Amino acid sequence: MSTSKAPGLERLRGSVDDLESGLAVVTGVLFWGWLLVRWLYDWVISRLGVGPGAGEQFVSPAPLESLAAPFEDTVAVIGPIAVPMDWLASLLNGVALAIEIAPALAAGAWYTIVLTIASIALGLVIAVPVAVVRVYGGPFRWLALAYTELIRGTPLLAQLFVLYYTPYLAVRLSDVDLVGRGFVPEYAFWIAIVGFTINGSAYQAEYIRGALESVDEGQLTAARAIGLSKLEGIRYVVLPQTLRYGIPAWTNELVYLIKYSSLAGFITVPELYYRASDIASSTFEYTPIYVLLGLVYLGLVLSATNVMSRVERRVAVPGLGQADGRQQGTAEEAASEAQ
């Protein structure tokens, strides 16, 4: 490739990147704008007697359904253009269905988001000491190993059922006056947080253990040489680097939790999947409803990965643990540098 074409390719690549970034921003604003407006209305504005009421659609889907009806009726008699007409009718019906179930999906998305964030944050609190004991715990490391293998070796759904049907936890939570009143969810939700926290902590502990072992052992020796205890060296020297290295793995865990929070629906937590599945069971429109459900999950996952990427760049130590520092230059760049 001649060097004269390089500037043109760079400009084209820059234009494509700008277009992708613009589309991503617009999509993100629309997605989160819908969720935030929906939550604000259902929790605050509807209580003031404004609008159609909590959980109701802002606009009626009936006009779109009426618009789709003629296309459906004429598909069988218009010959070669039947396929695009059928697609158009399906699109109109899909938008109408999206308007109809949007309030329920937004309410379920709130449970999914809270469950995910609470579980990964609380799981981190457990995972850090477990990982430290696993690496630096000496004869006690088997305790951390046993905890990790026990949790990872049993199905998450089974763990949730054990917690849900254990009377000690369920009875104690249901006896709390605040649980299930006003904005406070039912006790099944809190049991789900406990279950996902325990399960997620085992996986996070392994991610952190891998990151701990990637930090040069000499740094802990150096910390001891300047007067820090072993625990202080781990706290102030090793862990700050470890947590940075562990961010890509945490992103993976976050994505995992967003999707697998759907298992909470099996213990009656009204999260995103539970709401969509309930609607599909009553309307028998399984395909379009699960497609819309997948789009909401995709929006949550892409938002989470984008946020984590920004956090990773924000806390990165220049030259350490970054993919950018490992990129090899092109042959042309190498030749240019050599000159």
Coordinates of C-alpha atoms in Angstrom, one line a residue:
M1 CA 0.0 0.0 0.0
S2 CA 1.4 3.4 -1.0
T3 CA 1.9 6.0 1.6
S4 CA -0.2 8.5 -0.4
K5 CA -3.3 6.4 0.4
A6 CA -2.6 6.4 4.2
P7 CA -4.1 9.9 5.0
G8 CA -7.3 9.0 3.1
L9 CA -7.7 5.8 4.9
E10 CA -7.0 7.5 8.2
R11 CA -9.7 10.1 7.5
L12 CA -12.1 7.4 6.5
R13 CA -11.3 5.4 9.6
G14 CA -11.8 8.5 11.7
S15 CA -15.2 9.3 10.1
V16 CA -16.4 5.7 10.7
D17 CA -15.2 6.0 14.3
D18 CA -17.1 9.3 14.7
L19 CA -20.2 7.8 13.2
E20 CA -20.1 4.8 15.5
S21 CA -19.5 7.0 18.6
G22 CA -22.4 9.3 17.6
L23 CA -24.8 6.3 17.1
A24 CA -23.7 4.8 20.4
V25 CA -24.3 8.1 22.2
V26 CA -27.8 8.6 20.6
T27 CA -28.8 5.0 21.4
G28 CA -27.6 5.3 25.0
V29 CA -29.4 8.5 25.5
L30 CA -32.7 7.1 24.1
F31 CA -32.3 3.9 26.2
W32 CA -31.5 5.5 29.5
G33 CA -33.8 8.4 28.8
W34 CA -36.7 5.9 28.5
L35 CA -35.8 4.1 31.7
L36 CA -35.2 7.3 33.8
V37 CA -38.4 9.0 32.6
R38 CA -40.4 5.8 33.2
W39 CA -39.1 5.3 36.7
L40 CA -39.5 9.0 37.6
Y41 CA -43.1 9.0 36.4
D42 CA -44.1 5.7 38.1
W43 CA -42.5 6.6 41.4
V44 CA -43.1 10.3 41.7
I45 CA -45.2 12.0 39.0
S46 CA -48.0 9.4 38.9
R47 CA -48.6 9.8 42.6
L48 CA -49.5 13.4 42.0
G49 CA -52.4 12.4 39.8
V50 CA -50.7 13.4 36.5
G51 CA -50.9 11.3 33.4
P52 CA -52.3 7.8 32.8
G53 CA -51.1 6.3 36.1
A54 CA -48.2 4.1 37.3
G55 CA -47.5 1.2 35.0
E56 CA -49.7 2.5 32.1
Q57 CA -48.5 3.4 28.7
F58 CA -47.7 7.1 27.8
V59 CA -49.3 6.6 24.4
S60 CA -51.8 4.1 23.1
P61 CA -50.5 1.4 20.8
A62 CA -53.9 1.1 19.1
P63 CA -53.1 3.5 16.1
L64 CA -50.1 1.4 15.2
E65 CA -52.1 -1.8 15.4
S66 CA -54.8 -0.3 13.2
L67 CA -52.1 0.8 10.7
A68 CA -50.7 -2.7 10.6
A69 CA -54.0 -4.4 10.1
P70 CA -54.5 -3.5 6.4
F71 CA -51.0 -4.7 5.5
E72 CA -51.7 -8.0 7.2
D73 CA -55.0 -8.4 5.4
T74 CA -53.6 -7.7 2.0
V75 CA -50.3 -9.7 2.3
A76 CA -51.9 -12.8 0.8
V77 CA -53.2 -11.1 -2.3
I78 CA -50.5 -8.7 -3.5
G79 CA -48.0 -11.2 -4.9
P80 CA -44.3 -10.3 -5.1
I81 CA -44.4 -7.5 -2.6
A82 CA -46.0 -9.7 0.0
V83 CA -42.8 -10.2 1.9
P84 CA -41.9 -6.5 2.5
M85 CA -45.5 -5.8 3.3
D86 CA -45.4 -8.6 5.9
W87 CA -42.2 -7.2 7.3
L88 CA -43.8 -3.7 7.6
A89 CA -46.9 -5.1 9.3
S90 CA -44.6 -7.1 11.8
L91 CA -42.6 -3.9 12.5
L92 CA -45.7 -1.9 13.2
N93 CA -47.1 -4.6 15.5
G94 CA -43.7 -4.9 17.2
V95 CA -43.6 -1.2 18.0
A96 CA -47.1 -1.4 19.2
L97 CA -46.2 -4.3 21.5
A98 CA -43.1 -2.5 22.7
I99 CA -45.3 0.5 23.7
E100 CA -47.7 -1.9 25.5
I101 CA -45.1 -3.7 27.6
A102 CA -42.6 -0.9 28.1
P103 CA -43.8 0.0 31.6
A104 CA -43.4 -3.6 32.8
L105 CA -40.0 -4.0 31.2
A106 CA -38.8 -0.7 32.8
A107 CA -40.0 -1.9 36.3
G108 CA -38.3 -5.2 35.8
A109 CA -35.1 -3.5 34.6
W110 CA -34.9 -1.6 37.9
Y111 CA -34.9 -4.9 39.9
T112 CA -32.3 -6.3 37.6
I113 CA -30.0 -3.3 37.9
V114 CA -30.3 -3.0 41.7
L115 CA -29.8 -6.8 42.1
T116 CA -26.7 -6.7 39.9
I117 CA -25.0 -3.7 41.4
A118 CA -25.7 -4.7 45.0
S119 CA -24.5 -8.3 44.4
I120 CA -21.3 -7.3 42.7
A121 CA -20.4 -4.6 45.3
L122 CA -21.2 -6.8 48.3
G123 CA -19.5 -9.8 46.6
L124 CA -16.3 -7.7 46.2
V125 CA -16.3 -7.1 50.0
I126 CA -16.1 -10.9 50.5
A127 CA -13.9 -11.7 47.5
V128 CA -11.0 -9.5 48.4
P129 CA -10.2 -11.1 51.7
V130 CA -10.9 -14.6 50.3
A131 CA -8.4 -14.0 47.5
V132 CA -5.8 -12.5 49.8
V133 CA -6.1 -15.5 52.1
R134 CA -5.9 -17.8 49.1
V135 CA -2.6 -16.3 48.0
Y136 CA -0.9 -15.1 51.2
G137 CA -2.8 -17.1 53.8
G138 CA -0.2 -19.9 54.3
P139 CA -1.8 -22.9 56.0
F140 CA -5.2 -21.1 56.1
R141 CA -5.4 -20.9 52.3
W142 CA -7.4 -24.2 52.2
L143 CA -10.3 -22.3 53.8
A144 CA -10.5 -19.9 51.0
L145 CA -10.1 -22.7 48.5
A146 CA -12.9 -24.7 50.1
Y147 CA -15.2 -21.7 50.0
T148 CA -14.5 -21.0 46.4
E149 CA -14.8 -24.5 45.2
L150 CA -18.0 -25.1 47.2
I151 CA -19.8 -22.1 45.7
R152 CA -18.4 -22.5 42.2
G153 CA -19.1 -26.3 42.2
T154 CA -22.9 -26.0 42.9
P155 CA -25.5 -24.5 40.6
L156 CA -26.6 -20.9 41.3
L157 CA -30.3 -21.9 41.0
A158 CA -29.8 -24.6 43.6
Q159 CA -28.2 -22.0 46.0
L160 CA -31.1 -19.6 45.5
F161 CA -33.6 -22.4 46.2
V162 CA -31.8 -23.4 49.4
L163 CA -31.7 -19.8 50.6
Y164 CA -35.3 -19.2 49.6
Y165 CA -36.8 -22.3 51.3
T166 CA -34.6 -22.1 54.4
P167 CA -37.1 -20.9 57.0
Y168 CA -34.5 -19.1 59.2
L169 CA -33.6 -16.6 56.5
A170 CA -37.1 -16.2 54.9
V171 CA -38.9 -15.9 58.3
R172 CA -36.5 -13.4 59.7
L173 CA -36.7 -11.2 56.6
S174 CA -40.5 -11.4 56.3
D175 CA -40.8 -10.4 59.9
V176 CA -39.1 -7.1 59.3
D177 CA -41.7 -4.4 59.1
L178 CA -40.2 -2.4 56.3
V179 CA -39.8 -5.4 53.9
G180 CA -42.4 -5.5 51.2
R181 CA -43.8 -2.0 52.1
G182 CA -43.6 1.1 49.9
F183 CA -40.4 1.1 47.9
V184 CA -38.8 -1.7 49.9
P185 CA -39.1 -5.0 47.9
E186 CA -40.4 -8.3 49.2
Y187 CA -38.1 -10.7 51.1
A188 CA -37.5 -12.8 48.0
F189 CA -35.5 -9.9 46.5
W190 CA -33.2 -9.7 49.6
I191 CA -32.7 -13.5 49.5
A192 CA -31.7 -13.1 45.8
I193 CA -29.2 -10.4 46.7
V194 CA -27.7 -12.8 49.4
G195 CA -27.5 -15.6 46.9
F196 CA -26.0 -13.6 44.1
T197 CA -23.5 -12.0 46.4
I198 CA -22.3 -15.3 47.7
N199 CA -22.1 -16.9 44.3
G200 CA -20.5 -13.8 42.7
S201 CA -17.9 -13.5 45.5
A202 CA -16.4 -16.9 44.7
Y203 CA -15.9 -16.0 41.0
Q204 CA -14.6 -12.5 41.9
A205 CA -12.2 -14.1 44.4
E206 CA -10.7 -16.1 41.6
Y207 CA -10.4 -13.1 39.3
I208 CA -8.6 -11.2 42.1
R209 CA -6.4 -14.2 42.9
G210 CA -5.2 -14.2 39.3
A211 CA -4.5 -10.4 39.4
L212 CA -2.7 -10.8 42.8
E213 CA -0.4 -13.4 41.3
S214 CA 0.3 -11.1 38.4
V215 CA 1.9 -8.5 40.6
D216 CA 5.6 -8.9 40.9
E217 CA 6.4 -10.6 44.2
G218 CA 9.4 -8.3 44.6
Q219 CA 7.0 -5.4 45.3
L220 CA 5.8 -6.9 48.5
T221 CA 9.4 -7.5 49.4
A222 CA 10.2 -3.9 48.7
A223 CA 7.2 -2.8 50.8
R224 CA 8.6 -4.8 53.7
A225 CA 12.0 -3.3 53.2
I226 CA 10.7 0.2 53.8
G227 CA 9.1 -0.8 57.1
L228 CA 5.6 -1.9 56.1
S229 CA 4.1 -5.0 57.6
K230 CA 3.1 -7.8 55.3
L231 CA -0.6 -6.9 55.7
E232 CA 0.2 -3.2 55.0
G233 CA 2.3 -4.1 52.0
I234 CA -0.7 -6.1 50.6
R235 CA -3.1 -3.3 51.5
Y236 CA -1.1 -0.3 50.2
V237 CA 1.2 -1.8 47.5
V238 CA -0.2 -5.0 46.0
L239 CA -4.0 -4.5 46.1
P240 CA -4.1 -1.1 44.4
Q241 CA -2.4 -2.7 41.4
T242 CA -4.4 -5.9 41.7
L243 CA -7.8 -4.2 41.6
R244 CA -6.7 -2.3 38.4
Y245 CA -5.6 -5.5 36.7
G246 CA -8.9 -7.2 37.7
I247 CA -11.2 -4.7 36.0
P248 CA -11.6 -6.6 32.7
A249 CA -12.5 -9.7 34.7
W250 CA -15.0 -7.7 36.8
T251 CA -16.6 -6.5 33.6
N252 CA -17.1 -10.1 32.6
E253 CA -18.6 -10.8 36.0
L254 CA -20.9 -7.8 35.7
V255 CA -22.2 -9.0 32.3
Y256 CA -22.7 -12.4 33.8
L257 CA -24.7 -11.0 36.7
I258 CA -26.9 -8.9 34.5
K259 CA -27.9 -11.9 32.4
Y260 CA -28.1 -14.5 35.1
S261 CA -30.1 -12.3 37.4
S262 CA -33.0 -13.7 35.4
L263 CA -32.6 -16.8 37.7
A264 CA -34.0 -14.7 40.5
G265 CA -37.4 -14.9 38.8
F266 CA -37.6 -18.6 39.9
I267 CA -37.9 -17.4 43.5
T268 CA -40.6 -14.8 42.5
V269 CA -38.4 -11.8 42.2
P270 CA -40.1 -9.6 39.6
E271 CA -37.0 -8.7 37.7
L272 CA -36.8 -8.2 33.9
Y273 CA -37.0 -11.8 32.7
Y274 CA -39.8 -12.6 35.2
R275 CA -41.9 -9.7 33.9
A276 CA -41.4 -10.5 30.2
S277 CA -42.0 -14.2 30.7
D278 CA -45.2 -13.5 32.7
I279 CA -46.5 -11.3 29.8
A280 CA -45.6 -13.8 27.2
S281 CA -47.4 -16.6 29.0
S282 CA -50.6 -14.6 29.1
T283 CA -50.5 -13.2 25.5
F284 CA -48.7 -16.1 23.7
E285 CA -46.6 -13.6 21.8
Y286 CA -43.4 -15.3 22.8
T287 CA -41.1 -14.4 19.9
P288 CA -41.6 -10.6 19.8
I289 CA -41.6 -10.3 23.6
Y290 CA -38.4 -12.2 24.0
V291 CA -36.8 -10.2 21.2
L292 CA -37.7 -7.0 23.0
L293 CA -36.5 -8.5 26.3
G294 CA -33.2 -9.3 24.6
L295 CA -32.8 -5.7 23.4
V296 CA -33.3 -4.4 26.9
Y297 CA -30.7 -6.9 28.2
L298 CA -28.3 -5.8 25.4
G299 CA -28.8 -2.2 26.3
L300 CA -27.9 -2.9 30.0
V301 CA -24.9 -5.1 29.0
L302 CA -23.5 -2.6 26.5
S303 CA -23.9 0.3 29.1
A304 CA -22.1 -1.7 31.7
T305 CA -19.2 -2.6 29.5
N306 CA -18.9 1.0 28.4
V307 CA -18.9 2.3 32.0
M308 CA -16.3 -0.3 33.0
S309 CA -14.1 0.5 30.0
R310 CA -14.1 4.2 31.1
V311 CA -13.3 3.2 34.7
E312 CA -10.4 1.0 33.4
R313 CA -9.0 3.9 31.5
R314 CA -9.5 6.3 34.3
V315 CA -7.7 4.3 37.0
A316 CA -5.0 2.8 34.7
V317 CA -1.3 3.3 35.6
P318 CA 0.4 4.5 32.4
G319 CA 2.5 1.7 30.9
L320 CA 1.2 -1.0 33.3
G321 CA -1.4 -3.6 32.5
Q322 CA -2.8 -1.8 29.5
A323 CA -3.5 -3.4 26.1
D324 CA -2.5 -0.1 24.4
G325 CA 1.0 -0.5 25.7
R326 CA 1.3 -3.9 24.0
Q327 CA 0.1 -2.8 20.6
Q328 CA 2.8 -3.4 17.9
G329 CA 3.3 -0.7 15.4
T330 CA 2.6 -1.3 11.7
A331 CA 5.5 -2.1 9.4
E332 CA 5.2 1.4 7.9
E333 CA 5.4 3.1 11.3
A334 CA 8.4 1.0 12.2
A335 CA 10.1 2.0 8.9
S336 CA 9.2 5.6 9.5
E337 CA 10.7 5.5 13.0
A338 CA 13.8 3.9 11.7
Q339 CA 14.4 6.8 9.3

